[in-house]
Coordinates of C-alpha atoms in Angstrom, one line a residue:
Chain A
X1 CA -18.3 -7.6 11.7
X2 CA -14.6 -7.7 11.5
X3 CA -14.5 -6.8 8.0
X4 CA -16.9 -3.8 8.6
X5 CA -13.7 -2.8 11.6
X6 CA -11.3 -3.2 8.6
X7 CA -12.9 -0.2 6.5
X8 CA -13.3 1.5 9.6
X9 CA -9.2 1.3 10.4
X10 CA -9.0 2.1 6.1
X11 CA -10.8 5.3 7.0
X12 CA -8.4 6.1 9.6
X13 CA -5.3 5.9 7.5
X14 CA -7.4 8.2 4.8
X15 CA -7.7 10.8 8.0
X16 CA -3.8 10.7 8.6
X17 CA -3.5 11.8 5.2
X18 CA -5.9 14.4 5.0
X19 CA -4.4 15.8 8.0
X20 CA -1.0 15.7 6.3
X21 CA -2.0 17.2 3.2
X22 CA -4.7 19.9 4.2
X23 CA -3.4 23.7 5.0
X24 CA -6.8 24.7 6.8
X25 CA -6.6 24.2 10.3
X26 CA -10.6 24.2 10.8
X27 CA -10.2 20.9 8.7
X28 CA -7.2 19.1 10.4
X29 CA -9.2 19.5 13.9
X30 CA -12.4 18.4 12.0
X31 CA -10.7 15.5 10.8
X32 CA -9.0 14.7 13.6
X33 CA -12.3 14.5 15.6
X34 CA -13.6 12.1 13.6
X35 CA -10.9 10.1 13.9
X36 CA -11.9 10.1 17.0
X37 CA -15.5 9.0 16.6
X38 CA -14.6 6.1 14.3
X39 CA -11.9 5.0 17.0
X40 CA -14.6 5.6 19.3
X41 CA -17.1 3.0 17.6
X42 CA -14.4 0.7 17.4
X43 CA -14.6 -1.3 20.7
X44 CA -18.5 -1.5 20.9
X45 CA -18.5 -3.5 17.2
X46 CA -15.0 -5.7 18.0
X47 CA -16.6 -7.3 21.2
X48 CA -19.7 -8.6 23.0
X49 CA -21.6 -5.2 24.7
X50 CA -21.3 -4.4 27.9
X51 CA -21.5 -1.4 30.3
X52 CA -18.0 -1.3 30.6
X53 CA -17.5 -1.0 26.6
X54 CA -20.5 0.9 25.9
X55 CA -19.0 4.0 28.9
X56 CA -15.5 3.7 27.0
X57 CA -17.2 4.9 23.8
X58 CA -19.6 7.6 24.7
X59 CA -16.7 8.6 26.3
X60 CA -14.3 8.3 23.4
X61 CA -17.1 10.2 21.1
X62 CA -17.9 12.9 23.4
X63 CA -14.8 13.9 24.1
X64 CA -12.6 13.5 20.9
X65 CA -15.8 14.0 18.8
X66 CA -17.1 16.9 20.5
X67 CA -15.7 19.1 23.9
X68 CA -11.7 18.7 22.7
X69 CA -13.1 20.1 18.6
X70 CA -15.0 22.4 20.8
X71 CA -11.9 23.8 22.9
X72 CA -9.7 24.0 19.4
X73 CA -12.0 26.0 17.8
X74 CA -12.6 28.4 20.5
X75 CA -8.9 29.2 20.3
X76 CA -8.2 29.4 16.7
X77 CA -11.1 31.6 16.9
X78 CA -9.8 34.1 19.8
X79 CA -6.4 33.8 17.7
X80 CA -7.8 34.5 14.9
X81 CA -5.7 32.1 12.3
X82 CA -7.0 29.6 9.7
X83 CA -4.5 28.5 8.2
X84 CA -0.6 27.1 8.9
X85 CA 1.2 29.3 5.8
X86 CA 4.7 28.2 5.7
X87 CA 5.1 24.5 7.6
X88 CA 8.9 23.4 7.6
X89 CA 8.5 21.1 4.7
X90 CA 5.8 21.5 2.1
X91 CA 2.8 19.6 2.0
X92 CA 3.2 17.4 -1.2
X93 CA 7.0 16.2 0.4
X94 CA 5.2 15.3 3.9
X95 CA 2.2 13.8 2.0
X96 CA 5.3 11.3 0.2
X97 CA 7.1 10.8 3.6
X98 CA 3.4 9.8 5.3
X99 CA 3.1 7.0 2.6
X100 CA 6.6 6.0 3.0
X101 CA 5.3 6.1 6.6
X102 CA 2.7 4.2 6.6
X103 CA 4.3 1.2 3.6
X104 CA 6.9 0.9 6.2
X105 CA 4.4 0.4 9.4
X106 CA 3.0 -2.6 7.5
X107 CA 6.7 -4.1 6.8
X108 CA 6.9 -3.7 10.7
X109 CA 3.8 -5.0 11.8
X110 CA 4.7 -7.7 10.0
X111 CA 8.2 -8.3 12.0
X112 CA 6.7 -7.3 15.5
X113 CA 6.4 -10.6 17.8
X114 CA 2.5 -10.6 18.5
X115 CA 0.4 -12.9 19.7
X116 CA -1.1 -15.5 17.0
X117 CA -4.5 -14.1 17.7
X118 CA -3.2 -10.7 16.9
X119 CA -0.9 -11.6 13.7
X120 CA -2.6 -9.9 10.3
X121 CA -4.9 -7.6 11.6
X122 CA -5.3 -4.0 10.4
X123 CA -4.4 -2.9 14.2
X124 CA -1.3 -2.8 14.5
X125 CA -0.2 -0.9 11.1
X126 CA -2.7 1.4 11.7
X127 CA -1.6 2.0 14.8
X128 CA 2.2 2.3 14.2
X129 CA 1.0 4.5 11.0
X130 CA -1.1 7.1 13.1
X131 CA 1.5 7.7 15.6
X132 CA 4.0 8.2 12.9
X133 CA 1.3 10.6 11.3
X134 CA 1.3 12.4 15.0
X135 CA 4.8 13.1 15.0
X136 CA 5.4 13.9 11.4
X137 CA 2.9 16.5 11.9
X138 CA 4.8 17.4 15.4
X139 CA 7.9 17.9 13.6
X140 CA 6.7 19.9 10.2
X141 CA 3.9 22.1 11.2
X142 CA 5.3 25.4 12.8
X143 CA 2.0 26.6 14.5
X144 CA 1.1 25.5 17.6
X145 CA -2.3 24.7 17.2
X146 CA -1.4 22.1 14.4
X147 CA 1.3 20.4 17.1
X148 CA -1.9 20.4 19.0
X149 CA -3.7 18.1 16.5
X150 CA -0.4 15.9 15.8
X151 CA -0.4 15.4 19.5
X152 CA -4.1 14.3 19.2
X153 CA -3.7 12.3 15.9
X154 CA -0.7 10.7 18.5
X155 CA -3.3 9.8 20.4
X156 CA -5.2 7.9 18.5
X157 CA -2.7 5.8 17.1
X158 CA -2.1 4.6 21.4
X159 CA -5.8 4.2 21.0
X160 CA -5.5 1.5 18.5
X161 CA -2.5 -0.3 20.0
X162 CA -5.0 -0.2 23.2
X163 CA -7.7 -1.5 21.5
X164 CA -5.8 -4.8 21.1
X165 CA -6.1 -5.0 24.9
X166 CA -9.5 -4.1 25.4
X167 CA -10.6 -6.4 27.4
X168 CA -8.0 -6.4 29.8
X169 CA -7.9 -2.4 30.1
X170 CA -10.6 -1.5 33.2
X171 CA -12.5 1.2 32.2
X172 CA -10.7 3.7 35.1
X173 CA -7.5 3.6 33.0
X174 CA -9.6 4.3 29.6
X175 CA -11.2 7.2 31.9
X176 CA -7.8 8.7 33.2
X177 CA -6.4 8.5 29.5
X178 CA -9.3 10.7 28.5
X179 CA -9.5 13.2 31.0
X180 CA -5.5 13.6 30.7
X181 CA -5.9 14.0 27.0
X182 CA -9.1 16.3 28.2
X183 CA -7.1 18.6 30.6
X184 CA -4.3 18.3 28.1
X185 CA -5.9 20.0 25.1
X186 CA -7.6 22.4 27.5
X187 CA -4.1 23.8 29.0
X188 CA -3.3 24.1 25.2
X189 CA -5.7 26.1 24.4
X190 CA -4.7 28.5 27.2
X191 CA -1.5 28.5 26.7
X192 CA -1.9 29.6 22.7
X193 CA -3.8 32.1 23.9
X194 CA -1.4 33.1 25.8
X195 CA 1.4 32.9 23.1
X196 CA -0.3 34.9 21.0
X197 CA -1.2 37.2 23.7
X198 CA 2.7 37.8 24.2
X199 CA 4.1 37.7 20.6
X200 CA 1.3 38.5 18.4
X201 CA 1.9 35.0 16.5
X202 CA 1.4 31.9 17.6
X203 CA 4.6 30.3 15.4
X204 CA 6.5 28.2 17.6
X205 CA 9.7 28.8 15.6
X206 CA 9.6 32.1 16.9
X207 CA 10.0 31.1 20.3
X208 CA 13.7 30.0 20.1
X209 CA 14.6 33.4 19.7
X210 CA 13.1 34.1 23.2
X211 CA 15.8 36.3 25.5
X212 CA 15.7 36.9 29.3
Chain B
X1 CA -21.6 -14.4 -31.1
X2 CA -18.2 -13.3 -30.3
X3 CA -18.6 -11.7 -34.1
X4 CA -21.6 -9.9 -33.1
X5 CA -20.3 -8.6 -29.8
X6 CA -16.9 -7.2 -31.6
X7 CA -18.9 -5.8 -34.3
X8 CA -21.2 -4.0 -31.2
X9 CA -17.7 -3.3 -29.8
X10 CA -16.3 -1.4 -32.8
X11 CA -19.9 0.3 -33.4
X12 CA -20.0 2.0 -30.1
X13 CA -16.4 2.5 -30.0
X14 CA -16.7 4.5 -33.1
X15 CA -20.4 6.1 -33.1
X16 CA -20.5 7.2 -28.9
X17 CA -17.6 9.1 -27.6
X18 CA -18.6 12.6 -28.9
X19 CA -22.4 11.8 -27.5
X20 CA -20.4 11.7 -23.9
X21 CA -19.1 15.2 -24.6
X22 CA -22.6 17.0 -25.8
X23 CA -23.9 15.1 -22.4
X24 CA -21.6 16.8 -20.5
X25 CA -21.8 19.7 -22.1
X26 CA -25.7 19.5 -21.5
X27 CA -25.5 18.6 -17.9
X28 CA -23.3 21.8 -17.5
X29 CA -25.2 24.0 -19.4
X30 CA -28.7 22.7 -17.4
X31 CA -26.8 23.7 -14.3
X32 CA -26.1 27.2 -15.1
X33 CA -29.3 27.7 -16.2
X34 CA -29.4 27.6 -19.8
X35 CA -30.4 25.4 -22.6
X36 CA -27.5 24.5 -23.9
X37 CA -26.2 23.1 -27.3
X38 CA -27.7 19.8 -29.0
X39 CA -26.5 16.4 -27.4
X40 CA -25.2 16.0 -31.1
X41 CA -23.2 18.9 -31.4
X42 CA -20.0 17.7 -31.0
X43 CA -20.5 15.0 -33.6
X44 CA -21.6 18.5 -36.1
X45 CA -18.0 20.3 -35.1
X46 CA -16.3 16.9 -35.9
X47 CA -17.7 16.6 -39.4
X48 CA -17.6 20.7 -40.3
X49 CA -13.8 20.5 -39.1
X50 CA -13.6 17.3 -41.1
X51 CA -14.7 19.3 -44.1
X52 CA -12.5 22.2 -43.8
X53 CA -9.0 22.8 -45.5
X54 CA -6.3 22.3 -42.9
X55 CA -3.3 25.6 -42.6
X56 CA -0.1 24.5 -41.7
X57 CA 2.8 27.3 -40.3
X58 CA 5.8 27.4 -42.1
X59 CA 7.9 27.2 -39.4
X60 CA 6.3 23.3 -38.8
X61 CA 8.2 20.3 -39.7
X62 CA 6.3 16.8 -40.7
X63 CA 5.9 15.9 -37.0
X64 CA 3.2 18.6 -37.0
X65 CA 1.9 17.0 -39.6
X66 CA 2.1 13.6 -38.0
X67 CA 0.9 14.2 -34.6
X68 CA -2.6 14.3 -35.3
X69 CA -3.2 11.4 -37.5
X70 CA -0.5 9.2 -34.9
X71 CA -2.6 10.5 -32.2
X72 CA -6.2 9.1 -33.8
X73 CA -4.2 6.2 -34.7
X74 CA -3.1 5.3 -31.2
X75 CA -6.3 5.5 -29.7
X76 CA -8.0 3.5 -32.0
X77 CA -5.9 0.6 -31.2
X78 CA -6.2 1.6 -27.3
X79 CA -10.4 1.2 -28.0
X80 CA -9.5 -2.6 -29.2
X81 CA -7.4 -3.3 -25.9
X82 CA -10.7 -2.5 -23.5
X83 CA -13.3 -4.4 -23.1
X84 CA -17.0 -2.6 -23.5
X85 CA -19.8 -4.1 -21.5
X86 CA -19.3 -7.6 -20.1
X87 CA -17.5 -8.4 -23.4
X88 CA -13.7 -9.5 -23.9
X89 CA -11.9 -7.0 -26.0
X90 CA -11.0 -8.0 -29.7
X91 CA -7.9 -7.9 -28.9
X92 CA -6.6 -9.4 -25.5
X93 CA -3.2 -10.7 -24.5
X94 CA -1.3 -11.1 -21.3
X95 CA 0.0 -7.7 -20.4
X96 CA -1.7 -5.2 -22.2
X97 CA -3.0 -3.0 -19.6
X98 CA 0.9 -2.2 -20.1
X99 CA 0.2 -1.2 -23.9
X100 CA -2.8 0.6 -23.2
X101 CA -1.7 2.9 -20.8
X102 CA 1.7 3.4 -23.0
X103 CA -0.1 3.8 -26.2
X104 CA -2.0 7.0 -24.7
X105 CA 1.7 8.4 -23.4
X106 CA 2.6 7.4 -27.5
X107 CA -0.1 10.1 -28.4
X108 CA 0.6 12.4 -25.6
X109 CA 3.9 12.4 -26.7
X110 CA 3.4 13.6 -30.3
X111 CA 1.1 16.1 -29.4
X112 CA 3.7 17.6 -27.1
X113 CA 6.1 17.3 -29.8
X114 CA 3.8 19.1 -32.1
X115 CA 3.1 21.8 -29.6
X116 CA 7.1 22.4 -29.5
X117 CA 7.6 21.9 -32.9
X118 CA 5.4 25.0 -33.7
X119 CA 7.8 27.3 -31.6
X120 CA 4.9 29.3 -30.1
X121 CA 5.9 30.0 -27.0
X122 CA 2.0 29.7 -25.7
X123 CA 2.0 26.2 -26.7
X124 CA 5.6 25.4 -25.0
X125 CA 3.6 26.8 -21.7
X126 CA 1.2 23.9 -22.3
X127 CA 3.6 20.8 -23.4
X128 CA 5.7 20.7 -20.4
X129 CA 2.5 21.2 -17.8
X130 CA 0.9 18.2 -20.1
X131 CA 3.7 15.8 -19.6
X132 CA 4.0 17.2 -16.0
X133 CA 0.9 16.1 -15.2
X134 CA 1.1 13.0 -17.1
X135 CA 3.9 12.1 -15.3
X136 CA 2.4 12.1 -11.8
X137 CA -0.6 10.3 -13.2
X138 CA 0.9 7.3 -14.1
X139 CA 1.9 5.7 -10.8
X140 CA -1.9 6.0 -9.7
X141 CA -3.0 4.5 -12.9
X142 CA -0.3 1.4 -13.0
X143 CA -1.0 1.2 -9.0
X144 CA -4.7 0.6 -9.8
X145 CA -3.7 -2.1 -12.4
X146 CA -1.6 -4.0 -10.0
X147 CA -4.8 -3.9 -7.2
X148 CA -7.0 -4.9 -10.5
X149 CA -4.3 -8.0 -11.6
X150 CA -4.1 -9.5 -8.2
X151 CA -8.1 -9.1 -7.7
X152 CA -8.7 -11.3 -11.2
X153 CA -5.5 -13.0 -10.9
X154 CA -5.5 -11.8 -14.5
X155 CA -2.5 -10.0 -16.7
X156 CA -5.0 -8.5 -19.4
X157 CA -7.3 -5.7 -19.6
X158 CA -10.4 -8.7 -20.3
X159 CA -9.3 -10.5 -17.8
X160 CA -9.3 -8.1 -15.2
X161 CA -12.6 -6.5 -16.2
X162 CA -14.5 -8.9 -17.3
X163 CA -16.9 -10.7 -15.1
X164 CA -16.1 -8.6 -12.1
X165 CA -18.0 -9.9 -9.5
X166 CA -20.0 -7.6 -6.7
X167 CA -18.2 -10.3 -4.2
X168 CA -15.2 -8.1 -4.6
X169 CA -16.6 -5.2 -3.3
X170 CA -17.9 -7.0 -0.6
X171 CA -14.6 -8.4 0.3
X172 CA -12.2 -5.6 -0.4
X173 CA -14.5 -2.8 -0.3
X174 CA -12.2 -0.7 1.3
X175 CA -9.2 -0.9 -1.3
X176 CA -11.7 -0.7 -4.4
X177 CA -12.7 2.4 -2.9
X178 CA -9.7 3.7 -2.7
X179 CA -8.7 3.0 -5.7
X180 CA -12.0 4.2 -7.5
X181 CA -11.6 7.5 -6.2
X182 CA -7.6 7.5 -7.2
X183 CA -9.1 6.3 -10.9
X184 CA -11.6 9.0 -10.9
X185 CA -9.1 11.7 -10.5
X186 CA -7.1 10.1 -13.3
X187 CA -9.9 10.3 -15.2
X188 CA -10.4 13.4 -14.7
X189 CA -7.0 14.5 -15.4
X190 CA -6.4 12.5 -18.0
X191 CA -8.7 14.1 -19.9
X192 CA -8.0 17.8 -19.2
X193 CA -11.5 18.2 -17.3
X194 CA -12.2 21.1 -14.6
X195 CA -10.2 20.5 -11.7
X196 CA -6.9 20.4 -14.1
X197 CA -7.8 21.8 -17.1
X198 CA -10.8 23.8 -18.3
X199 CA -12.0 22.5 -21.4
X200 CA -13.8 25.5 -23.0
X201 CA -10.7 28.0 -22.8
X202 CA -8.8 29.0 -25.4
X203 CA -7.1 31.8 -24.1
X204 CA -6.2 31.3 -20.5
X205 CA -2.6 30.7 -19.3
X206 CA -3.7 27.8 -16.9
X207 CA -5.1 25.9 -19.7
X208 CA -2.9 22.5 -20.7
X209 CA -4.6 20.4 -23.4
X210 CA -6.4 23.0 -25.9
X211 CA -3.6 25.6 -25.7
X212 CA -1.4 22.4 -27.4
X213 CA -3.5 21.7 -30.2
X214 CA -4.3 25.7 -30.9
X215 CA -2.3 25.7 -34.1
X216 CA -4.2 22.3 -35.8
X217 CA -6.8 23.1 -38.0
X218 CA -9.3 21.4 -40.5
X219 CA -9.2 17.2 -40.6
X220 CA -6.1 17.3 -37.9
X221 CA -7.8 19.1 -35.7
X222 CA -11.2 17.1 -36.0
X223 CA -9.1 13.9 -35.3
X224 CA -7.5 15.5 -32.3
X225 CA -11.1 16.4 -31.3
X226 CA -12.4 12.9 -31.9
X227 CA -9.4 10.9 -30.2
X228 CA -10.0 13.2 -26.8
X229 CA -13.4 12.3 -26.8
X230 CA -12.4 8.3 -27.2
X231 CA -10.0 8.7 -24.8
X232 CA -12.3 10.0 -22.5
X233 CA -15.0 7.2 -23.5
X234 CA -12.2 4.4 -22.6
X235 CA -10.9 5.8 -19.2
X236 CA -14.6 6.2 -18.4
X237 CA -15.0 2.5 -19.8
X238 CA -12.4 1.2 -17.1
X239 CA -13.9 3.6 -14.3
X240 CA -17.9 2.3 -15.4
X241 CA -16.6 -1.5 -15.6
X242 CA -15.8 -1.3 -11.4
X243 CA -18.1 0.7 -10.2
X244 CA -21.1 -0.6 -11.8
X245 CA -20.8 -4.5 -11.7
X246 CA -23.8 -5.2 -13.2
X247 CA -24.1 -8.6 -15.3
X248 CA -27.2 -9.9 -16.3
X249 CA -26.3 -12.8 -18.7
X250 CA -28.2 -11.6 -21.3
X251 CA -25.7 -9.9 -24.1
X252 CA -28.1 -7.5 -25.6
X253 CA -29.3 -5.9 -21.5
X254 CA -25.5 -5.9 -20.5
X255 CA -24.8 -3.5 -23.7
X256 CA -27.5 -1.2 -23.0
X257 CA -26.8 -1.2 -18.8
X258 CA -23.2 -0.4 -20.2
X259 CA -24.3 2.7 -22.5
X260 CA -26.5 4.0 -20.0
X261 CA -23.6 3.5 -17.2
X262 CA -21.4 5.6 -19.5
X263 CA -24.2 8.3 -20.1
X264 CA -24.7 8.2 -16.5
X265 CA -20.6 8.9 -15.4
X266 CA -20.8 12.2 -18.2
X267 CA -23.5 13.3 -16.2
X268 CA -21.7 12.9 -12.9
X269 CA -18.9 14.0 -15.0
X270 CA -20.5 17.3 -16.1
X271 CA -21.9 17.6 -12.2
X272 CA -18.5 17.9 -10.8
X273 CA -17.4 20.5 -13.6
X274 CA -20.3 22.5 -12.9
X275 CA -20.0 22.4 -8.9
X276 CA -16.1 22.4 -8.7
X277 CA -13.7 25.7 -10.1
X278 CA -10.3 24.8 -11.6
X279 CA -7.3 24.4 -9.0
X280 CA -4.8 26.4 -9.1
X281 CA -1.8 25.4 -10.8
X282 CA 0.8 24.7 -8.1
X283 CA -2.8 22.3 -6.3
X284 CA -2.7 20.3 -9.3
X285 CA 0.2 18.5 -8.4
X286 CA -0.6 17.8 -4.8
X287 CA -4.1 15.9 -6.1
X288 CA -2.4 13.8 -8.2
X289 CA -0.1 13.0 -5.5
X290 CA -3.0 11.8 -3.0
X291 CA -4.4 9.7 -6.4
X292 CA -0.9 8.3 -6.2
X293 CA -1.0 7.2 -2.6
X294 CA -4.7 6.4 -2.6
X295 CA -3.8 3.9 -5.7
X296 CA -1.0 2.5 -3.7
X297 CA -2.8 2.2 0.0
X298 CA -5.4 0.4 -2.2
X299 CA -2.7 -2.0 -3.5
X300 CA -1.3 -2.8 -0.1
X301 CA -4.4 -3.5 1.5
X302 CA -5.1 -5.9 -1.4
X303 CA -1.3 -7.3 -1.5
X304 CA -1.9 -8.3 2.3
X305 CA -5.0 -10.0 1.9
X306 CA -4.6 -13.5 1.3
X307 CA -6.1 -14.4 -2.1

């Protein structure tokens, strides 16, 4: 069962690097959602079942697999954008610095001072590698609507470190994380609207020069 | 026995390569509809090019001259380094993945040097993309021989592929994925197919491998012709020898599962010519790139797993 989690977290780091290396901005949400979904399957396969686990997945699927891909699309479709044209560093360059990325979250997953039970599991480099995926994307993409999905791919990688806990997290935290992340994407999506209501272009580099 | 299986060896080494061409030629030519040239076609151009009286330029020094005959050469020995079937290699030794790979950048190298040496400025288009490419292809391909040596425990091409068990894949699935699709992409670029390089162009500026060897002619040319078509047979070889671990015991099944594997990845081969356009030029490096990291995400999965 573990081993079938392994592949699971192996499919994860593949997502970061789609993300990292795709231009179309349909794919990076579609990617990112599932992400989400195999995140989302995570907790019912590592442990016994119970109600508790079983709520924290539907809940996990349905909203990172469906209503938050739902809410991206609406507003890349009302903005009327596919694709991010000129990030600020190409895609081959952040592609390398990912991998770099991700060698050096196993070197540090390797140092971190975890419990025994916890010492050699995929978890925690995927998890330090997925954040680090979230903010590289954060920090190179220029439209909004990709920071949107670094934030999300952020996300995931506090997922993972919180799957290591599952069993002490009550399912009302797991809840409020979702709906924040929920209410979250939702005020994004307004507020790009609104962006590109305002400026006709939804590149936050743009913004800086904002007077008055 | 071991004299029988070499002599099988060096028979299909020699007599199949160009039959993996005129499949894939077929397979593409059934998808578009038509019905195509014979299977044996390729082994027809070989021999009427064979026949022909070669031209050489002027202008050309003995390294035109050389390329193709170093190039044949090369390969050959490369086809003794990897094993066929579920048979050791004739030749095996600790370390020769290392000569195999370098014996095909030998070749590649002479070829470039022969497209320079012409001074047609078409050709000097297509021997700088060639070792371009070549370059960026190489960390995948040594990546996936590191995941392969520390699978086997094993420093030689035999070693490695040879008797490699379906308890790997259930074991480090993950990694052999990844580095199966890394090795797919190498084969495919490796040998100038569709997403890099289209094969039946002559006369396109995004073309790499044929707008090199436009100037051969006659037996250099067939030889050029004849060595792509190994090479292709022994990067398929290496792809067929992972992904289809099939071992029956019986030597005689085990060479026929491995011909029909290798009939089997032309098919797929043609499939993804005729499904897929050619990238454009400035792509070409970024998928080699994700082979790159998907070769080397495959070898640190494996490198943490205790063996």
């Amino acid at each position: 069962m573990n081993s079938f989690v392994d592949q699971l977290l192996v499919l994860v780091f593949l997502m970061n690097f789609i993300v990292l290396g795709t231009s179309r901005i349909n794919i990076a949400i579609k990617v990112v959602a599932m992400q989400g979904m195999a995140l989302g399957l995570v907790p019912a396969l590592l442990h016994q079942f119970t109600l508790h686990l079983g709520l924290i997945s539907a809940g996990m699927i349905a909203v990172k697999g469906f209503i938050i891909p739902w809410l991206l699309g609406r507003a890349i479709q009302s903005v009327g954008i596919k694709r991010e044209d000129q990030p600020f560093l190409g895609y081959v360059p952040i592609m390398l610095i990912g991998a770099v990325a991700t060698a050096f979250a196993f070197s540090f997953a390797e140092q971190l001072p975890l419990a025994p039970q916890h010492k050699g599991l995929l978890f925690v480099p995927a998890a330090i590698a997925t954040l680090m995926t979230g903010c590289l994307m954060l920090v190179s993409r220029k439209k909004a609507i990709s920071q949107v999905t670094g934030y999300l791919i952020m996300e995931n990688g506090i997922f993972i470190f919180g799957l290591l806990l599952t069993e002490a997290m009550p399912v009302m935290v797991e809840a409020g994380a979702l709906l924040d992340l929920l209410v979250g994407i939702f005020v994004m999506g307004i507020i790009i609207n609104q962006i590109s209501k305002e400026f006709s272009s939804i590149d936050t580099s743009r913004l800086t020069t904002l007077k008055e | 026995m071991t004299a029988v299986n070499t002599i099988i060896h060096l028979l299909l080494a020699i007599t199949l390569p160009p039959l993996l061409l005129g499949v894939i030629n077929r397979t593409k030519a059934v998808f578009a509809g038509r019905c195509g040239a014979p299977l044996l076609q390729p082994y027809y151009d070989i021999i009427r090019l064979w026949r022909k009286g070669s031209v050489f330029s002027p202008v050309t020094s003995w390294i035109f001259k050389a390329a193709p005959v170093i190039t044949m050469a090369t390969t050959a020995v490369a086809a003794l380094l990897m094993p066929l079937g579920n048979h050791p290699a004739p030749l095996a030794f600790n370390g020769d993945m290392l000569l195999f790979a370098y014996l095909f950048a030998l070749s590649r190298f002479f070829t470039v040097a022969a497209a320079l040496d012409t001074g047609s400025c078409f050709e000097g288009l297509g021997g700088p993309r060639e070792a371009a490419y070549s370059c960026l292809a190489e960390p995948a391909l040594f990546f996936s021989f590191i995941v392969l040596a520390r699978i086997s425990s094993s420093f030689s091409l035999s070693g490695m592929l040879n008797d490699f068990p379906l308890t790997v894949w259930f074991g480090s699935g993950a990694a052999l994925l990844l580095m199966v699709g890394a090795l797919f992409i190498i084969l495919l670029a490796e040998n100038c197919r569709i997403p890099f390089d289209d094969p039946n162009t002559h006369l396109e500026l995004t073309m790499v491998h044929e707008v090199m060897v436009l100037d051969h002619s006659g037996a250099g040319f067939a030889a050029i012709m004849y060595a792509a078509a190994l090479k292709l047979f022994l990067l398929g070889s290496l792809f067929v020898h992972i992904t289809v671990p099939f071992r029956s015991g019986n030597f005689l099944l085990d060479w026929l599962a491995f011909v029909a594997a290798m009939l089997l990845l032309a098919v797929v081969i043609g499939m993804v010519e005729s499904t897929m356009a050619r990238l454009k030029l400035t792509r070409i490096p970024q998928l080699l790139i994700a082979a790159s990291i998907l070769a080397a995400f495959a070898m640190l999965l494996v490198l943490r797993q205790p063996s």
